[in-house]
Amino acid sequence: MSSIISLDTIKSCLSKCADSDLIQIIEDGFVSYSKGDVVVPPVGHLPFINPPGDLHIEYGFIKGDDYYVVKLASGFYNNPQIGLSASNGLMLVFNQKTGELLSILLDEGHLTDIRTALAGAVVAKHLAPAQINRIGIVGTGIQARLQLRFLKSVIDCRDVIVWGRGDEKLNDYKKDPMLAGFDISTTQNITELTNHCNYIVTTTPSKKPLLLAKEVKPGTHITAVGADTPGKQELEASLFGKASCIIADSISQCKDHGDIFHPVHQGIIKEDQIIELGTLISTGQKRKNDSDISIADLTGVAIQDIQIAKFVYQKTKA
Amino acid sequence: MSSIISLDTIKSCLSKCADSDLIQIIEDGFVSYSKGDVVVPPVGHLPFINPPGDLHIEYGFIKGDDYYVVKLASGFYNNPQIGLSASNGLMLVFNQKTGELLSILLDEGHLTDIRTALAGAVVAKHLAPAQINRIGIVGTGIQARLQLRFLKSVIDCRDVIVWGRGDEKLNDYKKDPMLAGFDISTTQNITELTNHCNYIVTTTPSKKPLLLAKEVKPGTHITAVGADTPGKQELEASLFGKASCIIADSISQCKDHGDIFHPVHQGIIKEDQIIELGTLISTGQKRKNDSDISIADLTGVAIQDIQIAKFVYQKTKA
């Protein structure tokens, strides 16, 4: 009989796990992905018209593993007007040997948020500058919060500037109990981040560059999480030309619809300059010099869903 | 809160419904589909290697409807060796206005079997010869049984010959309580069907033609259900050249991987000779002469899943 796991149970399960364990499963997933050990078909997409929205279906498995996973994640952008979350969804864990349904994780999009933030922590583990002066967060939403929350166990620095477009959102961010322990100041002027922060995470759905090439200082690392569909862009394309280390969670996805699309399309960088995150991890590559600019582009890969869903299933079964 | 509906509840729900109501919802679905009122992206496919198997993901909605539906259906072909069904799966019903999950139908593939058989009954309603001498069923599996079971409320004839490859399977078929009321004789010689039956339903995964052009008599109607993936074929391609009425549940699917693929590919028929089932229904077209050969090719369309899942959800909620 398959188990049905509620959002509360999922949250309770995750709260009992060490961050390092969660980060490790996502890291292991990226390594398997870049080695070609993962079968992940193209994402299924169902667009809704009235009201506007969309459904994404991501699915796949690690070859030889016991499980396969299907994730359904929807966005209905008018939902907040009627007091509902825009994001919704669930994950399904199946037996890879028999096709039997093992578990339904009614995560309502939460596990996608978590696995996306965990990828940011994986990047920090391998690419953070030796000395971080200050962390800069671009955006004030759920991903802006979770990215910082999971950096806690990877980065010692607790000094943070968050950039946003309004006082209320910035104050809400600052007061989030999830971020207790960080010393957070706020700004609506993004050059405050580029001037003072050498570790920056961008988390917005912006369609215009927020971080400009001339403003980013040598020695800065940037993790760009926001651009996940065609048309979005958080980093100026020419900024990639200044970077000595360019990482993609999935090269094929990032050049298609990540922030990396723009510099590749404009000929500023070549595809062979991009290193896939799983390859970076398995080859043990690091930033070479303190003055390097490094950029990691994260578009989200189904292997993250596979790993987090399997993990929660196994933990709640145990 | 979303409801979780077990296979037993689904079966109990369906057993209380009139066949005519079930046939009508599938008929309505085909009409909507052929009118272009349905959004159905390409089927997602995940192939498994060891053991061999595959997962199909079908999903979509009727424009302006309250719901959208996602179906996951898997086949693990070695399962029967360990006492498990090869087929598995579930259907998910969501709110099309908000994306909220409304219901999980743990149907284990049963609703796919039912909606496939109901399409056969829809065809019979519109294309059966005025006078049916005898019904011929090709195959002895679950679809061979369900097709006949749902013909009961559409066709008066109770005289049946079933063709199969072994005595045991043929006897099991004959004794199936689901088929009580039919007078069933069995044969391993398919010309007995073509000689005596003017309504034939083919339900096998054959890769070689079973019904040959020279053997099918004028006045016969054939519904071909078995060929649903590339490489399968139940009807000799030249048989389509003798047919005056050729129906496809979905023209795009049938010419890609249905029985219709073969005559189109070989230039025996042209695409404009094919009428889509929903168009046939909405225009009220019928067989013109008693001597016509008509063929309906059914590959299965997501609108059938949408309709049956919505129906069961609404009935069990009521």
XYZ file of C-alpha atoms in Angstrom:
636
model
C 0.000 0.000 0.000
C 1.356 3.366 -0.972
C 1.843 6.030 1.709
C 0.394 9.523 1.474
C 2.603 12.115 3.107
C 1.183 15.512 4.014
C 3.023 18.822 3.825
C 3.153 18.968 7.633
C 4.794 15.544 7.796
C 7.262 16.562 5.076
C 8.186 19.743 6.968
C 8.514 17.858 10.223
C 10.713 15.242 8.540
C 13.016 17.859 7.027
C 13.286 19.794 10.298
C 14.785 16.699 11.949
C 17.480 16.297 9.279
C 20.929 17.855 9.378
C 21.406 20.465 6.651
C 24.617 18.688 5.689
C 22.699 15.486 4.909
C 20.207 17.342 2.726
C 22.966 19.196 0.904
C 24.819 15.908 0.379
C 21.899 14.148 -1.358
C 21.516 17.032 -3.793
C 25.280 17.077 -4.369
C 25.268 13.326 -5.043
C 22.395 13.871 -7.470
C 24.309 16.461 -9.503
C 27.309 14.123 -9.707
C 25.134 11.273 -11.017
C 23.476 13.660 -13.479
C 26.732 14.966 -14.938
C 28.109 11.416 -15.197
C 25.146 10.499 -17.410
C 23.707 8.059 -14.872
C 20.307 9.747 -14.806
C 17.402 9.341 -17.250
C 15.463 12.620 -17.387
C 13.133 13.190 -20.386
C 12.215 16.732 -21.458
C 9.965 18.565 -19.005
C 6.261 18.289 -19.837
C 4.415 21.591 -20.000
C 0.684 22.400 -19.861
C -0.227 26.080 -20.257
C -3.510 27.370 -18.811
C -5.330 30.263 -20.363
C -8.051 31.620 -18.124
C -6.872 32.209 -15.476
C -3.251 32.083 -16.672
C -0.989 29.430 -15.218
C 1.119 26.463 -16.093
C 1.943 22.959 -15.058
C 5.417 21.453 -15.332
C 5.959 17.703 -15.165
C 9.489 16.550 -14.365
C 10.361 12.892 -14.051
C 13.148 10.405 -14.240
C 15.411 8.028 -12.370
C 18.989 7.100 -11.609
C 19.948 4.012 -13.585
C 20.026 0.925 -11.347
C 18.277 2.732 -8.461
C 15.219 1.298 -6.666
C 12.930 4.253 -7.434
C 11.617 6.553 -10.063
C 10.008 9.917 -9.340
C 7.420 12.127 -11.043
C 6.939 15.722 -9.951
C 3.964 17.913 -10.869
C 4.428 21.598 -10.101
C 1.970 24.318 -11.070
C 1.920 28.088 -10.931
C -1.375 29.999 -11.002
C -0.308 33.598 -10.876
C -3.664 35.120 -9.890
C -4.017 32.818 -6.864
C -2.615 35.319 -4.331
C -5.518 37.654 -5.229
C -7.890 35.064 -3.755
C -5.665 34.177 -0.820
C -4.094 31.047 -2.284
C -0.472 30.221 -2.954
C 0.536 30.588 -6.599
C 2.651 27.431 -6.353
C 1.202 23.995 -6.007
C 2.151 20.432 -6.704
C 3.080 16.988 -5.537
C 5.751 14.351 -5.998
C 5.207 10.650 -6.607
C 7.708 7.922 -5.745
C 7.454 4.631 -7.621
C 9.283 1.296 -7.520
C 11.623 1.270 -10.535
C 11.551 -2.554 -10.699
C 7.763 -3.035 -10.761
C 6.169 0.366 -11.387
C 4.223 0.179 -8.110
C 3.312 3.506 -6.524
C 5.148 3.746 -3.209
C 4.349 7.212 -1.968
C 2.471 10.411 -2.715
C 4.196 13.464 -1.268
C 1.622 16.251 -1.042
C 4.319 18.898 -0.792
C 2.393 21.752 -2.510
C 5.661 22.924 -4.103
C 7.628 23.011 -0.831
C 10.141 20.336 -1.839
C 10.879 22.222 -5.050
C 11.653 25.313 -2.986
C 13.895 23.273 -0.678
C 15.787 21.394 -3.392
C 16.377 24.663 -5.258
C 17.849 26.266 -2.140
C 19.950 23.166 -1.437
C 21.543 23.479 -4.887
C 22.654 26.973 -3.826
C 24.314 25.474 -0.755
C 26.042 22.840 -2.911
C 27.466 25.654 -5.041
C 28.649 27.509 -1.905
C 30.365 24.365 -0.635
C 32.513 24.183 -3.764
C 32.813 27.768 -5.019
C 32.587 30.175 -2.075
C 35.574 32.540 -1.798
C 37.871 31.631 1.118
C 36.973 34.848 2.899
C 33.430 36.179 2.610
C 33.020 39.790 3.714
C 29.311 40.003 3.332
C 26.528 37.994 1.695
C 24.274 39.826 -0.767
C 20.766 38.528 -1.463
C 18.821 39.894 -4.439
C 15.095 39.459 -3.863
C 12.880 38.981 -0.808
C 10.685 35.977 -1.686
C 10.703 32.406 -0.442
C 13.796 31.478 -2.456
C 15.666 34.557 -1.208
C 14.991 33.287 2.319
C 15.701 29.598 1.791
C 18.930 30.266 -0.099
C 20.278 32.243 2.878
C 18.914 29.759 5.424
C 20.812 26.852 3.796
C 24.010 28.880 3.351
C 24.226 28.915 7.151
C 25.806 25.501 7.433
C 28.237 26.082 4.559
C 29.382 29.703 5.010
C 30.569 31.245 8.317
C 29.732 34.840 7.397
C 26.520 36.125 9.090
C 26.623 39.653 7.684
C 23.958 40.094 4.987
C 22.530 42.843 2.779
C 19.228 42.095 1.092
C 18.033 44.046 -1.928
C 14.333 44.453 -2.711
C 11.862 46.843 -4.292
C 9.847 47.917 -1.223
C 10.223 48.621 2.501
C 7.500 46.221 3.544
C 8.980 43.225 1.741
C 12.464 44.082 3.012
C 11.232 44.373 6.601
C 9.327 41.081 6.322
C 12.508 39.459 5.071
C 14.565 40.862 7.926
C 12.104 39.584 10.514
C 11.760 36.050 9.107
C 12.423 33.661 12.039
C 13.989 31.231 9.545
C 16.866 33.708 9.224
C 17.564 34.183 12.933
C 21.301 34.427 13.568
C 22.022 36.543 10.494
C 22.712 40.265 10.795
C 20.595 41.575 7.933
C 20.558 45.107 6.560
C 18.309 46.163 3.699
C 18.694 48.294 0.602
C 16.849 49.340 -2.530
C 20.135 50.299 -4.198
C 21.783 47.256 -5.753
C 25.247 48.865 -5.918
C 25.369 48.535 -2.127
C 25.481 44.774 -2.701
C 28.060 44.878 -5.477
C 30.210 47.313 -3.461
C 30.216 45.361 -0.209
C 29.336 41.713 -0.900
C 31.645 39.133 -2.461
C 29.002 36.364 -2.286
C 25.752 37.261 -4.043
C 22.653 35.133 -4.671
C 20.029 36.411 -7.140
C 16.515 35.012 -6.769
C 14.145 37.212 -8.784
C 11.991 36.596 -11.893
C 13.530 39.708 -13.483
C 13.518 40.077 -17.254
C 16.183 42.808 -17.176
C 19.731 42.452 -15.795
C 20.017 43.526 -12.159
C 23.745 42.904 -11.694
C 25.854 44.871 -14.188
C 29.328 43.929 -15.385
C 30.910 47.271 -14.485
C 29.559 47.120 -10.919
C 30.561 43.583 -9.892
C 33.962 43.649 -8.121
C 36.799 41.172 -8.731
C 36.670 38.309 -6.230
C 32.870 38.053 -6.254
C 30.944 34.818 -6.540
C 27.369 34.975 -7.880
C 24.738 32.245 -7.747
C 21.837 33.049 -10.104
C 18.649 31.154 -9.292
C 15.911 33.315 -10.770
C 16.151 32.725 -14.518
C 14.431 29.405 -15.135
C 12.402 30.061 -18.284
C 13.154 31.824 -21.590
C 13.110 35.610 -21.314
C 14.271 35.901 -17.711
C 17.642 37.491 -16.951
C 19.272 38.680 -13.721
C 22.896 39.113 -14.842
C 24.172 41.365 -17.614
C 25.483 39.154 -20.410
C 28.891 40.900 -20.465
C 29.389 39.987 -16.785
C 30.000 36.403 -17.945
C 32.890 37.713 -20.048
C 34.607 38.836 -16.824
C 34.088 35.504 -15.042
C 36.901 32.937 -14.880
C 34.608 30.180 -13.658
C 31.127 29.595 -15.109
C 29.000 26.781 -13.697
C 25.657 25.418 -14.914
C 23.491 22.916 -13.035
C 22.625 21.536 -16.497
C 24.540 22.891 -19.499
C 21.745 21.964 -21.906
C 19.088 23.718 -19.812
C 21.126 26.805 -18.902
C 22.085 27.587 -22.470
C 18.439 27.145 -23.464
C 16.652 29.161 -20.773
C 18.982 30.111 -17.924
C 20.968 33.303 -17.401
C 23.723 31.645 -19.466
C 21.475 31.783 -22.550
C 22.237 35.477 -23.084
C 26.089 35.447 -23.162
C 26.123 32.213 -25.220
C 23.585 33.645 -27.658
C 25.551 36.890 -27.956
C 28.870 35.093 -28.451
C 30.367 36.495 -25.234
C 31.196 33.007 -23.969
C 31.505 29.628 -25.655
C 29.789 26.485 -24.435
C 33.132 24.805 -23.696
C 33.835 27.454 -21.061
C 30.889 26.208 -19.001
C 31.469 23.516 -16.381
C 28.542 21.431 -15.208
C 28.032 21.486 -11.433
C 28.285 17.695 -11.091
C 31.560 17.726 -13.021
C 32.927 20.526 -10.834
C 32.098 18.457 -7.752
C 33.497 15.157 -8.996
C 36.732 16.689 -10.323
C 37.245 18.773 -7.174
C 37.766 22.026 -9.082
C 37.831 25.273 -7.053
C 38.202 28.998 -7.660
C 41.845 29.576 -8.540
C 42.480 33.141 -7.332
C 40.953 35.449 -4.751
C 40.272 37.950 -7.510
C 38.291 35.533 -9.707
C 34.661 36.202 -10.557
C 32.683 32.968 -10.498
C 29.069 32.502 -11.573
C 26.749 29.541 -11.016
C 23.531 29.422 -13.038
C 20.844 27.188 -11.492
C 17.766 26.379 -13.580
C 16.625 23.347 -11.581
C 17.060 19.743 -12.728
C 14.719 16.778 -12.168
C 17.528 14.886 -10.410
C 17.048 17.291 -7.481
C 13.381 16.289 -7.290
C 14.297 12.623 -7.538
C 16.793 12.934 -4.699
C 14.645 14.951 -2.298
C 11.509 12.867 -2.909
C 13.382 9.591 -2.362
C 14.959 10.987 0.797
C 11.653 12.111 2.337
C 9.991 8.839 1.361
C 12.725 6.774 2.987
C 12.845 8.916 6.136
C 9.081 8.860 6.674
C 8.943 5.115 6.008
C 11.681 4.422 8.550
C -8.479 18.617 1.096
C -7.993 16.315 -1.850
C -9.729 12.935 -1.855
C -7.925 9.660 -2.388
C -10.052 7.114 -4.215
C -9.115 3.450 -4.111
C -9.520 0.969 -6.952
C -12.356 -0.741 -5.043
C -14.226 2.555 -4.715
C -13.679 3.285 -8.414
C -15.021 -0.137 -9.400
C -17.999 0.220 -7.078
C -18.723 3.696 -8.489
C -18.618 2.467 -12.086
C -20.789 -0.573 -11.330
C -23.593 1.778 -10.223
C -23.499 3.793 -13.461
C -25.532 3.066 -16.581
C -23.348 2.012 -19.508
C -25.094 4.619 -21.619
C -23.898 7.409 -19.292
C -20.306 6.193 -19.427
C -20.432 5.870 -23.211
C -21.907 9.374 -23.457
C -19.075 11.079 -21.509
C -16.472 9.477 -23.769
C -18.530 10.416 -26.845
C -18.760 14.029 -25.610
C -15.001 14.008 -25.068
C -14.269 12.945 -28.646
C -16.552 15.703 -29.964
C -14.723 18.339 -27.880
C -11.377 16.925 -29.006
C -12.194 17.033 -32.719
C -13.608 20.559 -32.363
C -10.230 21.721 -31.039
C -11.618 22.520 -27.569
C -9.108 20.303 -25.780
C -5.499 21.111 -24.828
C -3.473 17.894 -24.865
C 0.347 18.167 -25.036
C 2.417 15.315 -26.457
C 2.490 12.201 -24.261
C 5.476 12.055 -21.908
C 7.465 8.832 -22.043
C 9.976 7.328 -19.607
C 11.580 4.055 -20.712
C 12.966 1.650 -18.093
C 15.855 -0.605 -18.836
C 16.298 -3.288 -16.196
C 13.716 -4.685 -15.868
C 12.184 -3.371 -19.100
C 9.121 -1.180 -18.831
C 7.763 2.229 -19.583
C 5.774 5.054 -18.140
C 3.378 7.190 -20.165
C 2.156 10.543 -18.903
C -0.979 11.926 -20.538
C -2.500 15.214 -19.466
C -4.687 18.053 -20.531
C -8.009 19.817 -20.171
C -11.100 21.029 -21.973
C -10.894 24.801 -22.437
C -13.173 26.588 -19.966
C -13.783 23.443 -17.904
C -13.352 23.330 -14.102
C -10.721 20.590 -14.107
C -7.480 19.394 -15.557
C -6.280 15.790 -15.403
C -2.916 14.034 -15.382
C -2.662 10.292 -15.957
C 0.380 8.153 -15.208
C 0.262 4.661 -16.685
C 3.124 2.174 -16.580
C 3.815 -1.231 -18.068
C 6.412 -3.548 -16.500
C 6.327 -6.569 -18.730
C 8.120 -8.994 -16.397
C 5.697 -8.303 -13.529
C 3.437 -11.305 -14.232
C 6.464 -13.574 -13.596
C 6.425 -12.360 -9.968
C 2.650 -12.395 -9.636
C 2.063 -8.688 -10.243
C 0.006 -6.970 -12.896
C 2.072 -5.543 -15.761
C -0.124 -2.445 -15.832
C -0.116 0.167 -13.141
C -0.956 3.811 -12.701
C -3.107 6.547 -11.291
C -5.054 9.605 -12.366
C -4.982 13.027 -10.745
C -7.795 15.569 -10.948
C -6.905 19.236 -10.382
C -8.830 22.508 -10.251
C -8.182 24.259 -13.577
C -8.782 27.697 -12.003
C -6.330 27.386 -9.079
C -4.150 24.344 -9.689
C -5.303 22.723 -6.437
C -5.211 18.929 -6.311
C -8.777 17.686 -5.948
C -8.473 13.945 -6.168
C -6.063 11.048 -6.545
C -7.652 8.089 -8.313
C -5.567 5.016 -7.486
C -6.997 3.112 -10.433
C -3.925 0.920 -11.171
C -4.678 1.209 -14.892
C -8.345 0.147 -14.590
C -9.785 3.444 -15.835
C -7.562 3.269 -18.909
C -8.975 -0.175 -19.662
C -12.523 1.119 -19.176
C -12.168 4.311 -21.226
C -10.545 2.310 -24.042
C -13.467 -0.125 -24.115
C -15.969 2.748 -23.957
C -14.438 4.231 -27.110
C -15.237 0.932 -28.818
C -18.861 1.292 -27.737
C -18.937 4.883 -29.065
C -17.773 3.565 -32.430
C -20.461 0.856 -32.393
C -23.138 3.444 -31.622
C -22.283 5.352 -34.810
C -20.856 2.768 -37.201
C -22.376 -0.638 -36.469
C -24.065 -2.257 -39.493
C -27.875 -2.208 -39.203
C -27.943 -5.990 -38.967
C -25.148 -7.750 -37.091
C -24.959 -11.496 -37.727
C -22.223 -12.283 -35.327
C -19.600 -10.368 -33.342
C -15.968 -11.411 -33.792
C -13.420 -10.660 -31.063
C -9.710 -11.017 -31.822
C -7.782 -11.626 -28.610
C -8.643 -12.942 -25.145
C -7.168 -10.340 -22.757
C -8.804 -7.718 -20.587
C -9.538 -5.413 -23.536
C -11.070 -8.289 -25.534
C -13.449 -8.797 -22.600
C -14.249 -5.162 -21.841
C -14.876 -4.302 -25.493
C -17.518 -7.027 -25.706
C -18.974 -6.193 -22.281
C -19.610 -2.557 -23.315
C -20.970 -3.512 -26.746
C -23.874 -5.115 -24.873
C -25.811 -1.877 -24.418
C -25.191 -0.711 -28.004
C -25.543 -3.866 -30.107
C -28.410 -6.373 -29.846
C -26.483 -9.344 -31.259
C -25.379 -11.841 -28.555
C -23.708 -14.335 -30.874
C -19.907 -14.133 -30.577
C -16.827 -15.917 -31.896
C -13.586 -15.211 -30.086
C -10.196 -15.900 -31.664
C -7.123 -16.681 -29.552
C -3.886 -18.622 -29.603
C -4.586 -21.266 -26.933
C -7.415 -23.396 -25.516
C -6.862 -22.260 -21.948
C -7.123 -18.557 -22.723
C -10.147 -19.140 -24.953
C -11.912 -21.147 -22.239
C -11.126 -18.517 -19.616
C -12.610 -15.911 -21.913
C -15.753 -17.943 -22.484
C -16.273 -18.410 -18.748
C -15.736 -14.762 -17.760
C -18.774 -13.736 -15.650
C -18.470 -10.229 -17.107
C -19.623 -11.702 -20.429
C -22.697 -13.533 -19.131
C -25.540 -13.255 -21.623
C -23.374 -13.710 -24.704
C -23.312 -16.982 -26.602
C -19.568 -17.367 -27.169
C -17.849 -19.906 -29.370
C -14.064 -20.070 -29.730
C -11.634 -20.591 -32.581
C -7.924 -20.558 -33.350
C -8.672 -20.034 -37.040
C -9.230 -16.372 -37.800
C -11.056 -17.019 -41.079
C -13.962 -18.301 -38.996
C -14.373 -14.714 -37.801
C -14.008 -13.103 -41.214
C -16.393 -15.674 -42.735
C -19.175 -15.321 -40.159
C -18.825 -11.984 -38.344
C -19.702 -8.582 -39.778
C -18.653 -6.739 -36.594
C -15.059 -7.457 -35.564
C -12.987 -5.938 -32.736
C -9.227 -6.555 -32.696
C -7.459 -6.184 -29.349
C -4.004 -7.756 -29.624
C -0.445 -6.341 -29.471
C 0.314 -8.116 -32.760
C 3.157 -6.865 -34.944
C 1.888 -8.772 -37.988
C -1.505 -8.308 -39.689
C -4.129 -10.732 -38.389
C -7.028 -9.624 -40.596
C -6.208 -9.892 -44.301
C -7.798 -7.830 -47.090
C -8.818 -10.857 -49.151
C -10.561 -12.496 -46.187
C -12.691 -9.623 -44.886
C -16.179 -9.726 -46.426
C -18.089 -6.720 -47.785
C -20.380 -5.262 -45.146
C -17.955 -5.799 -42.270
C -17.127 -3.202 -39.652
C -13.770 -3.503 -37.837
C -12.685 -1.654 -34.697
C -8.913 -1.973 -34.181
C -7.791 -1.272 -30.627
C -4.488 -3.114 -30.351
C -2.015 -0.982 -32.295
C -1.118 1.876 -29.966
C 2.638 2.210 -30.442
C 4.908 2.206 -33.511
C 5.506 -1.262 -34.927
C 2.165 -2.806 -33.968
C -0.275 -3.843 -36.682
C -3.470 -5.937 -36.638
C -4.928 -5.123 -40.071
C -3.294 -5.687 -43.428
C -2.554 -2.285 -44.966
C -4.382 -3.108 -48.207
C -7.588 -3.753 -46.211
C -7.855 0.030 -45.764
C -7.952 0.335 -49.563
C -11.215 -1.673 -49.561
C -12.829 0.424 -46.803
C -15.303 3.182 -47.692
C -15.227 4.648 -44.191
C -12.012 5.069 -42.189
C -12.223 6.534 -38.693
C -9.418 7.574 -36.325
C -9.875 8.575 -32.695
C -7.057 11.073 -33.349
C -5.835 11.517 -36.921
C -2.429 12.800 -35.790
C -1.886 9.821 -33.464
C -3.266 7.133 -35.763
C -1.137 8.110 -38.727
C 1.898 8.202 -36.403
C 1.506 4.920 -34.512
C -1.915 3.363 -35.071
C -2.959 0.720 -37.585
C -3.583 3.608 -39.999
C 0.173 4.330 -40.075
C 0.777 1.448 -42.480
C -1.685 2.281 -45.325
C -0.849 6.017 -45.093
C 2.882 5.253 -45.138
C 2.447 2.919 -48.108
C 0.292 5.392 -50.030
C -2.753 3.084 -49.997
C -4.920 5.794 -48.458
C -4.563 9.571 -48.158
C -4.960 11.480 -44.921
C -8.010 13.328 -46.243
C -9.881 10.009 -46.467
C -9.700 9.656 -42.675
C -12.527 11.051 -40.549
C -11.891 11.814 -36.897
C -14.289 10.071 -34.527
C -15.464 13.333 -32.933
C -16.201 14.771 -36.370
C -18.133 11.648 -37.364
C -20.247 12.001 -34.217
C -20.911 15.735 -34.515
C -21.748 15.578 -38.225
C -23.967 12.507 -37.774
C -22.278 10.558 -40.559
C -23.143 6.857 -40.876
C -22.201 3.885 -43.046
C -23.827 4.478 -46.440
C -24.428 0.926 -47.748
C -24.843 -2.505 -46.226
C -21.881 -3.689 -48.289
C -19.469 -1.018 -46.998
C -16.345 -1.990 -45.112
C -15.730 0.463 -42.272
C -12.665 0.596 -40.023
C -12.158 2.526 -36.790
C -8.597 2.823 -35.462
C -8.415 3.605 -31.742
C -5.031 4.577 -30.277
C -6.338 6.188 -27.080
C -6.515 9.933 -26.495
C -5.976 11.850 -23.249
C -9.466 13.363 -23.547
C -10.802 9.906 -22.625
C -8.732 9.968 -19.431
C -9.871 13.501 -18.683
C -13.521 12.537 -19.097
C -13.465 9.313 -17.093
C -11.373 10.779 -14.254
C -13.648 13.828 -13.922
C -16.698 11.570 -13.966
C -15.445 9.267 -11.202
C -14.280 12.244 -9.134
C -17.662 13.927 -9.378
C -19.611 10.726 -8.677
C -17.544 9.784 -5.621
C -17.723 13.343 -4.281
C -21.508 13.445 -4.596
